[in-house]
Amino acid sequence: MARLESLRPVQRPRLYEQVAGQITEWITANGVRSGDRLPPERELATQLGVSRATISQALVALEVVGAVVVRHGDGAIVTDLAGTPRIVDAIRAHAKRLPEIIDARDALESKIAALAAERRTEAHLAEIDAALDAMEADIDAGGRGVEGDELFHAAVTAAAASELLSKMMREIGELVLETRIESLGQPGRPRESLAAHRRIADAIRAADPAAAAAAMHAHVMRVSDVAILHDGA
Amino acid sequence: MARLESLRPVQRPRLYEQVAGQITEWITANGVRSGDRLPPERELATQLGVSRATISQALVALEVVGAVVVRHGDGAIVTDLAGTPRIVDAIRAHAKRLPEIIDARDALESKIAALAAERRTEAHLAEIDAALDAMEADIDAGGRGVEGDELFHAAVTAAAASELLSKMMREIGELVLETRIESLGQPGRPRESLAAHRRIADAIRAADPAAAAAAMHAHVMRVSDVAILHDGA
DNA sequence: AGTGGTTCAGTGGCCTAGCCAATAGGTCAA
DNA sequence: TTGACCTATTGGCTAGGCCACTGAACCACT
């Protein structure tokens, strides 16, 4: 039974998203500055050819993101964050920015590995070992060890005990996953990757932050080779 | 004339916010897990006593935050981020997590400095110098060089040429700023900080990534000392 | 002048009612 | 077993309307 794990659900465009995008464009295009007011909802509705309810939804979205603040009876005021596109969207939009993902991953995971080496408990080490075992078992069975790979990085992140770094990793996690799957798809890679993970685990166990960071750095860079090659193909 | 700066505009609660909050509570209270479906909009509307339009707005808000994903014809599916409060809020909530900010800043800025050393152009170097000059001038004039400090880090970040890392820095920027101001407030600190910035700039100019990262790391750690002490007071 | 009410037009907040479109799940014939 | 079809359920979006809030203009009073 062939897997189709690379397939993703079709894009279901929401009207409010499109409207929010158009409003954002309008903001940047017209040089609207922080503090300026958007046109009234009713006017936006007629101009963009949608209902006021949809405009309202778009404004909710923009408000949640922090691009505008809507004031009852006054209007929607543009904030200073308005021109800033959302992090993941910005990347996906250009798509050719895999190197940026690598850089970010390197920055975060190297630090995470170092912190993990300082703060790991026995429970964390056990969790990391379990992930490595799962990875090895899967590879022995002919798999690519993707699941164990994910578990490993999750365990290391947990050991680092930083909610902030953890959250940031989660933010780019979706993008990282793609590069990870690509990398492990290459023949011989899984075993090599397993060895790299072992080196990271050893450094963490040895409570050696610098070595852990270096090992993680090397691992991330090794993965990036493939990803970039694949990207350029 | 007594100031009333502690006064804030009255809370103008939005219905959709309240509804979103109730839905979130419902999720955590009922042990709803990732992948489970929320009740239909129509049912939520009658149960919470609001219109479907408002429910829809609340779901837009939750969707933007990433707590749910709404599928046409199917329902609103809870994601694994549902229980996770917003990144900045999470930190602010505990408030005692300054160390985490330092860790994150260190991870990002060290990498940014390294990348800047690799990719800086003459224009970037000029920008960095300008920031240092502004910092020095302000300090000579008795100031703390806060503005120049910000300009410096902004210039280095620009030189790193990574939209992703840049965005991440912006995300924690608000929090970093607080620690920065605290640090520079100590007597003697501004000049010392200026020297540290110069070392970073030199490494970047010399196109030495490792040295740049090390200098930035040292700088961030130096700042953290003060911040943590201040925090413990 | 300055202060405080009043009014009014503009604006967002929220609602009701309804149709359209997508989905999941069943039925039935090939 | 497969594929086509139907149907109930659900979200997407619209239209139209009432209410509450805001800000500016105006006015009366001090």
XYZ file of C-alpha atoms (C1' of nucleotides) in Angstrom:
526
model
C 0.000 0.000 0.000
C 1.739 3.119 -1.202
C 1.658 6.070 1.163
C 0.579 9.458 -0.051
C 1.853 11.416 2.879
C 3.154 14.205 0.727
C -0.365 15.108 -0.354
C -1.938 18.000 1.434
C -5.525 19.152 1.571
C -6.448 21.541 -1.201
C -6.265 25.228 -0.510
C -9.653 26.420 0.614
C -9.574 30.138 0.134
C -11.641 32.088 2.595
C -13.140 35.278 1.444
C -12.173 37.084 4.603
C -8.555 36.117 4.049
C -8.593 37.568 0.586
C -10.282 40.698 1.860
C -7.768 41.020 4.684
C -5.024 40.682 2.108
C -6.518 43.372 -0.080
C -6.874 45.691 2.869
C -3.252 45.061 3.796
C -2.187 45.771 0.246
C -4.235 48.921 0.235
C -2.488 49.980 3.420
C 1.001 49.541 2.024
C 0.135 50.802 -1.449
C -1.438 54.022 -0.257
C 1.312 54.748 2.217
C -1.154 54.655 5.044
C 0.633 55.373 8.273
C 0.140 54.272 11.835
C -2.877 55.987 13.297
C -4.710 56.543 10.036
C -8.239 55.317 9.673
C -9.470 52.739 7.226
C -12.541 53.500 5.124
C -15.831 52.639 6.840
C -16.967 49.042 6.730
C -19.926 49.916 4.556
C -17.723 51.596 2.009
C -15.196 48.757 1.994
C -18.059 46.338 1.515
C -19.380 48.075 -1.592
C -15.932 48.784 -3.008
C -14.713 45.218 -2.617
C -18.050 43.765 -3.588
C -18.586 41.710 -0.445
C -20.982 41.921 2.438
C -20.339 43.911 5.544
C -20.213 40.696 7.566
C -17.230 39.531 5.552
C -15.478 42.865 5.983
C -16.101 42.498 9.677
C -14.529 39.044 9.681
C -11.504 40.360 7.828
C -11.140 43.131 10.388
C -11.360 40.597 13.196
C -8.533 38.677 11.576
C -6.447 41.821 11.144
C -7.194 42.813 14.710
C -6.126 39.456 16.092
C -2.887 39.704 14.149
C -2.421 43.193 15.498
C -2.526 45.055 12.207
C -5.454 47.262 13.127
C -7.465 48.217 16.155
C -11.185 48.623 15.598
C -12.950 51.263 17.628
C -16.675 51.253 18.024
C -18.218 54.347 16.566
C -14.916 55.623 15.268
C -13.369 53.273 12.758
C -10.553 50.853 12.168
C -7.192 52.400 12.989
C -4.019 51.126 11.386
C -1.215 50.151 13.772
C 2.498 50.183 13.210
C 2.554 46.451 12.622
C 0.243 46.685 9.659
C 2.839 46.239 6.961
C 4.359 43.151 8.538
C 3.328 39.930 6.847
C 2.788 36.829 8.935
C 5.850 34.792 9.531
C 4.929 31.523 7.875
C 3.067 33.162 5.033
C 6.029 35.338 4.253
C 8.168 32.279 3.833
C 5.675 30.193 1.951
C 4.999 33.070 -0.375
C 8.493 33.079 -1.740
C 8.893 29.340 -1.300
C 12.492 29.626 -2.389
C 13.535 30.449 1.113
C 14.473 27.053 2.358
C 17.878 28.406 3.374
C 16.147 30.766 5.743
C 14.404 27.889 7.414
C 17.746 26.182 7.852
C 19.249 29.302 9.391
C 16.401 29.676 11.802
C 16.388 26.035 12.699
C 20.114 26.125 13.268
C 19.828 29.155 15.524
C 17.084 27.675 17.636
C 18.089 24.037 17.779
C 21.753 24.684 18.511
C 20.751 26.769 21.487
C 18.135 24.235 22.478
C 20.726 21.466 22.388
C 23.074 23.506 24.553
C 20.362 24.221 27.085
C 19.308 20.592 27.035
C 22.842 19.596 27.943
C 22.664 21.886 30.948
C 19.221 21.081 32.169
C 18.406 17.529 31.163
C 17.070 15.214 33.815
C 17.166 11.433 33.829
C 13.611 11.418 32.537
C 14.645 13.538 29.583
C 17.560 11.265 28.796
C 15.250 8.272 28.905
C 12.868 9.999 26.537
C 15.701 10.809 24.154
C 16.926 7.204 24.259
C 13.439 5.944 23.578
C 13.245 8.169 20.522
C 16.576 6.873 19.253
C 15.454 3.296 19.826
C 12.251 3.919 17.926
C 14.244 5.485 15.130
C 16.617 2.548 14.932
C 13.835 -0.009 15.024
C 12.007 1.721 12.216
C 15.156 1.917 10.106
C 15.917 -1.766 10.733
C 12.429 -2.498 9.493
C 13.173 -0.604 6.305
C 11.575 2.650 7.358
C 13.088 6.101 7.381
C 12.766 6.764 11.059
C 10.784 9.923 10.574
C 8.693 9.412 13.633
C 11.654 8.726 15.880
C 13.349 11.766 14.406
C 10.453 13.947 15.420
C 10.309 12.381 18.858
C 14.003 12.999 19.334
C 13.817 16.683 18.574
C 10.694 17.008 20.678
C 12.456 15.338 23.601
C 15.512 17.557 23.285
C 13.323 20.620 23.083
C 11.502 19.518 26.201
C 14.813 19.037 27.995
C 15.820 22.587 27.151
C 12.892 23.722 29.264
C 12.302 27.002 27.520
C 8.727 27.719 26.650
C 9.742 30.549 24.360
C 12.230 28.588 22.284
C 9.837 25.689 22.227
C 7.082 27.878 20.885
C 9.362 29.276 18.214
C 10.356 25.809 17.103
C 6.704 24.925 16.860
C 6.159 27.946 14.671
C 8.645 26.845 12.074
C 8.054 23.155 12.775
C 5.770 22.673 9.834
C 8.397 24.007 7.480
C 11.196 22.047 9.106
C 9.256 18.843 8.749
C 9.290 19.102 4.978
C 13.058 19.399 4.827
C 13.406 16.530 7.266
C 11.304 14.169 5.201
C 13.197 15.049 2.059
C 16.505 14.435 3.690
C 15.651 11.065 5.136
C 14.297 9.972 1.793
C 17.762 9.580 0.414
C 19.245 6.064 0.535
C 21.765 5.568 3.320
C 20.689 8.771 4.954
C 18.622 7.339 7.750
C 21.542 5.422 9.292
C 23.820 8.391 8.944
C 21.195 10.595 10.493
C 20.773 8.153 13.341
C 24.485 8.357 14.080
C 24.304 12.147 14.091
C 21.442 12.018 16.525
C 23.431 9.684 18.751
C 26.287 12.177 18.858
C 23.902 14.897 19.946
C 22.417 12.641 22.603
C 25.868 11.728 23.896
C 26.832 15.359 24.300
C 23.606 16.086 26.112
C 24.141 13.124 28.397
C 27.698 14.294 29.049
C 26.287 17.688 30.046
C 28.509 19.382 27.492
C 26.612 22.380 26.080
C 29.245 23.387 23.542
C 29.542 19.885 22.133
C 25.782 19.490 22.010
C 25.407 22.752 20.124
C 28.179 21.794 17.728
C 26.712 18.363 17.071
C 23.279 19.807 16.482
C 24.734 22.468 14.225
C 26.528 19.851 12.170
C 23.374 17.793 11.925
C 21.232 20.687 10.775
C 23.832 21.730 8.225
C 24.070 18.190 6.900
C 20.340 18.149 6.343
C 20.463 21.524 4.668
C 22.789 20.259 1.956
C 20.180 17.921 0.667
C 17.379 20.357 1.049
C 19.147 23.054 -0.901
C 20.191 20.666 -3.638
C 16.676 19.409 -3.863
C 15.415 22.958 -3.949
C 17.667 23.934 -6.777
C 16.706 20.923 -8.875
C -1.223 69.588 37.624
C -1.476 65.985 38.615
C -1.035 63.532 35.797
C -3.497 60.772 35.276
C -1.288 58.636 33.124
C -2.240 55.536 35.005
C -5.737 55.806 33.622
C -6.509 53.615 30.677
C -9.399 53.620 28.274
C -12.280 51.561 29.514
C -12.415 47.938 28.494
C -14.595 47.647 25.449
C -15.340 43.972 25.394
C -16.029 42.441 22.040
C -18.551 39.720 21.972
C -16.473 37.566 19.679
C -13.563 37.725 22.107
C -15.712 36.551 24.938
C -17.151 33.799 22.788
C -13.674 32.745 21.672
C -12.680 32.611 25.310
C -15.650 30.468 26.208
C -14.922 28.106 23.370
C -11.316 27.824 24.504
C -12.445 27.108 28.031
C -14.846 24.528 26.745
C -11.996 22.886 24.894
C -9.755 22.606 27.917
C -12.564 21.808 30.331
C -13.955 18.947 28.283
C -10.578 17.443 27.581
C -11.071 17.916 23.890
C -8.085 16.618 22.011
C -6.404 17.549 18.793
C -8.547 16.475 15.867
C -11.863 16.585 17.686
C -14.695 18.592 16.253
C -16.412 21.549 17.865
C -20.209 21.626 17.982
C -21.801 23.121 14.858
C -21.981 26.892 14.603
C -25.746 26.835 14.831
C -25.644 24.882 18.061
C -22.928 27.058 19.576
C -25.001 30.089 18.664
C -28.091 28.910 20.503
C -26.152 27.523 23.455
C -24.113 30.665 23.990
C -27.021 32.916 23.187
C -25.389 34.831 20.359
C -25.905 34.961 16.642
C -24.185 32.689 14.198
C -22.343 35.681 12.779
C -20.674 36.262 16.114
C -19.749 32.588 16.432
C -18.253 32.859 12.997
C -16.174 35.863 14.044
C -14.941 34.021 17.104
C -13.925 31.083 14.942
C -12.070 33.415 12.591
C -10.170 34.746 15.571
C -9.364 31.250 16.821
C -8.365 30.216 13.325
C -5.998 33.139 12.919
C -4.383 32.256 16.218
C -4.099 28.671 15.051
C -6.282 27.096 17.701
C -8.759 25.566 15.277
C -9.077 24.907 11.599
C -12.528 25.361 10.125
C -13.540 23.054 7.322
C -16.408 23.901 5.057
C -19.137 21.303 5.309
C -17.386 19.429 8.058
C -16.882 21.542 11.127
C -14.298 23.305 13.243
C -11.456 20.993 14.173
C -9.353 21.610 17.243
C -5.604 21.733 16.646
C -2.813 20.804 19.001
C -2.096 24.455 19.661
C -5.541 25.008 21.106
C -4.457 25.041 24.696
C -1.390 27.168 24.043
C -1.772 30.821 24.930
C -0.181 33.409 22.687
C 3.574 33.508 22.857
C 4.054 36.950 24.324
C 1.122 36.572 26.651
C 2.496 33.293 27.919
C 5.734 34.948 28.864
C 4.202 38.062 30.295
C 1.841 35.940 32.317
C 4.593 34.359 34.323
C 6.732 37.473 34.153
C 9.478 35.564 35.914
C 10.695 34.238 32.614
C 13.269 36.828 31.750
C 15.878 34.070 31.420
C 13.851 32.582 28.610
C 13.924 35.841 26.750
C 17.664 35.930 27.145
C 17.999 32.391 25.822
C 15.864 33.157 22.813
C 17.630 36.400 22.131
C 20.982 34.694 22.408
C 19.954 31.955 20.001
C 18.649 34.363 17.408
C 21.132 37.201 17.673
C 24.216 35.004 17.750
C 23.122 33.395 14.523
C 22.141 36.754 13.094
C 25.566 38.138 13.906
C 27.234 35.174 12.223
C 25.124 35.556 9.122
C 25.752 39.289 9.101
C 29.476 38.625 9.076
C 29.016 36.468 5.995
C 26.615 38.619 4.069
C 27.216 42.217 5.058
C 27.631 44.726 2.280
C 29.338 48.100 2.474
C 25.953 49.697 2.911
C 25.273 47.514 5.923
C 28.623 48.365 7.459
C 27.907 52.039 6.980
C 24.547 51.628 8.659
C 26.140 49.829 11.578
C 28.779 52.535 11.930
C 26.110 55.192 11.867
C 24.294 53.440 14.673
C 27.477 53.253 16.735
C 28.164 56.930 16.110
C 24.653 57.830 17.204
C 25.097 55.727 20.295
C 28.392 57.363 21.167
C 27.083 60.868 20.569
C 24.103 60.234 22.800
C 26.279 58.820 25.558
C 28.656 61.797 25.295
C 25.631 64.002 25.740
C 24.762 62.162 28.926
C 22.206 59.839 27.378
C 22.074 56.082 27.548
C 22.357 55.420 23.849
C 19.163 53.447 23.727
C 18.225 54.650 20.288
C 21.633 53.877 18.821
C 21.481 50.483 20.482
C 18.248 49.703 18.733
C 19.553 51.004 15.441
C 22.634 48.829 15.781
C 20.723 45.630 16.294
C 18.342 46.553 13.528
C 21.240 47.148 11.168
C 22.911 43.853 12.055
C 19.634 42.033 11.599
C 19.212 43.657 8.213
C 22.703 42.564 7.224
C 21.862 38.965 8.101
C 19.299 39.104 5.330
C 16.967 36.508 6.754
C 13.339 37.456 6.777
C 12.510 34.602 9.108
C 15.061 35.400 11.770
C 14.202 39.058 11.430
C 10.557 38.338 12.039
C 11.352 36.223 15.038
C 13.456 38.980 16.535
C 10.577 41.350 16.004
C 8.320 38.963 17.868
C 10.390 39.027 20.997
C 11.619 42.564 20.377
C 9.128 44.092 22.703
C 10.353 41.925 25.537
C 13.996 42.405 24.689
C 13.584 46.157 24.763
C 12.642 46.058 28.415
C 15.778 44.228 29.386
C 17.879 46.526 27.224
C 16.588 49.676 28.847
C 17.145 48.244 32.291
C 20.695 47.304 31.489
C 21.695 50.653 30.049
C 20.230 52.389 33.045
C 23.113 51.340 35.233
C 25.949 53.854 35.588
C 29.001 53.037 33.502
C 27.050 50.528 31.520
C 26.478 52.572 28.385
C 30.188 52.968 27.634
C 30.842 49.334 28.342
C 27.949 48.376 26.138
C 29.272 50.619 23.381
C 32.598 48.798 23.496
C 30.832 45.456 23.263
C 28.912 46.668 20.246
C 32.167 47.813 18.657
C 33.617 44.329 19.067
C 30.610 42.848 17.335
C 30.877 45.370 14.532
C 34.577 44.639 14.085
C 33.962 40.928 13.734
C 31.245 41.546 11.199
C 33.496 43.884 9.249
C 36.253 41.278 9.351
C 33.799 38.751 7.903
C 34.419 36.400 10.806
C 31.160 34.594 11.605
C 32.446 32.686 14.624
C 33.901 35.795 16.236
C 30.751 37.765 15.526
C 28.598 35.101 17.110
C 30.888 34.896 20.112
C 30.926 38.659 20.588
C 27.174 38.852 20.326
C 26.787 35.961 22.718
C 29.028 37.669 25.256
C 27.078 40.870 24.874
C 23.717 39.242 25.358
C 24.971 37.326 28.381
C 26.390 40.497 29.901
C 23.022 42.141 29.593
C 21.328 39.145 31.110
C 23.302 39.440 34.318
C 21.783 42.759 35.074
C 18.345 41.742 33.984
C 18.310 38.707 36.191
C 19.646 40.585 39.169
C 17.082 43.240 38.635
C 14.431 40.591 38.292
C 15.350 38.983 41.557
C 15.229 42.249 43.470
C -12.795 82.586 27.445
C -14.084 78.511 29.252
C -17.213 74.954 30.699
C -20.773 71.739 30.157
C -24.955 70.153 27.861
C -27.377 68.812 23.502
C -27.857 67.266 19.028
C -26.718 64.789 14.954
C -24.304 62.396 11.417
C -21.166 58.723 10.898
C -19.514 54.348 12.353
C -18.987 49.735 14.288
C -21.546 45.794 17.016
C -24.695 42.506 16.650
C -28.839 40.225 15.018
C -32.300 37.694 11.939
C -33.265 35.181 7.850
C -31.948 32.945 4.084
C -29.557 30.756 0.107
C -25.425 28.495 -1.615
C -21.550 25.127 -1.409
C -18.838 21.519 0.563
C -18.621 17.298 3.208
C -19.628 12.754 4.994
C -22.146 8.838 4.922
C -25.520 6.024 3.222
C -27.843 3.413 -0.705
C -27.900 1.019 -4.848
C -26.593 -0.756 -9.205
C -22.838 -2.538 -12.066
C -15.863 -4.431 -4.402
C -16.413 -0.445 -6.806
C -18.311 3.732 -8.345
C -22.251 6.824 -8.895
C -25.742 9.062 -6.685
C -28.541 11.041 -3.079
C -29.291 13.534 1.231
C -28.708 15.496 5.743
C -25.496 18.307 7.993
C -22.456 21.999 8.207
C -19.891 26.147 7.101
C -19.647 30.465 3.714
C -21.636 34.418 2.531
C -25.232 37.872 1.675
C -28.912 41.249 2.698
C -31.071 44.323 5.628
C -31.907 46.231 9.940
C -31.598 48.133 14.837
C -28.764 49.723 18.493
C -24.662 51.888 20.843
C -20.813 54.608 20.628
C -17.881 58.546 18.915
C -16.734 63.035 17.577
C -17.775 67.500 16.070
C -20.703 71.325 15.939
C -23.555 74.159 18.369
C -25.577 76.447 22.241
C -26.320 78.120 26.930
C -24.421 79.367 30.980
C -20.827 81.000 33.957
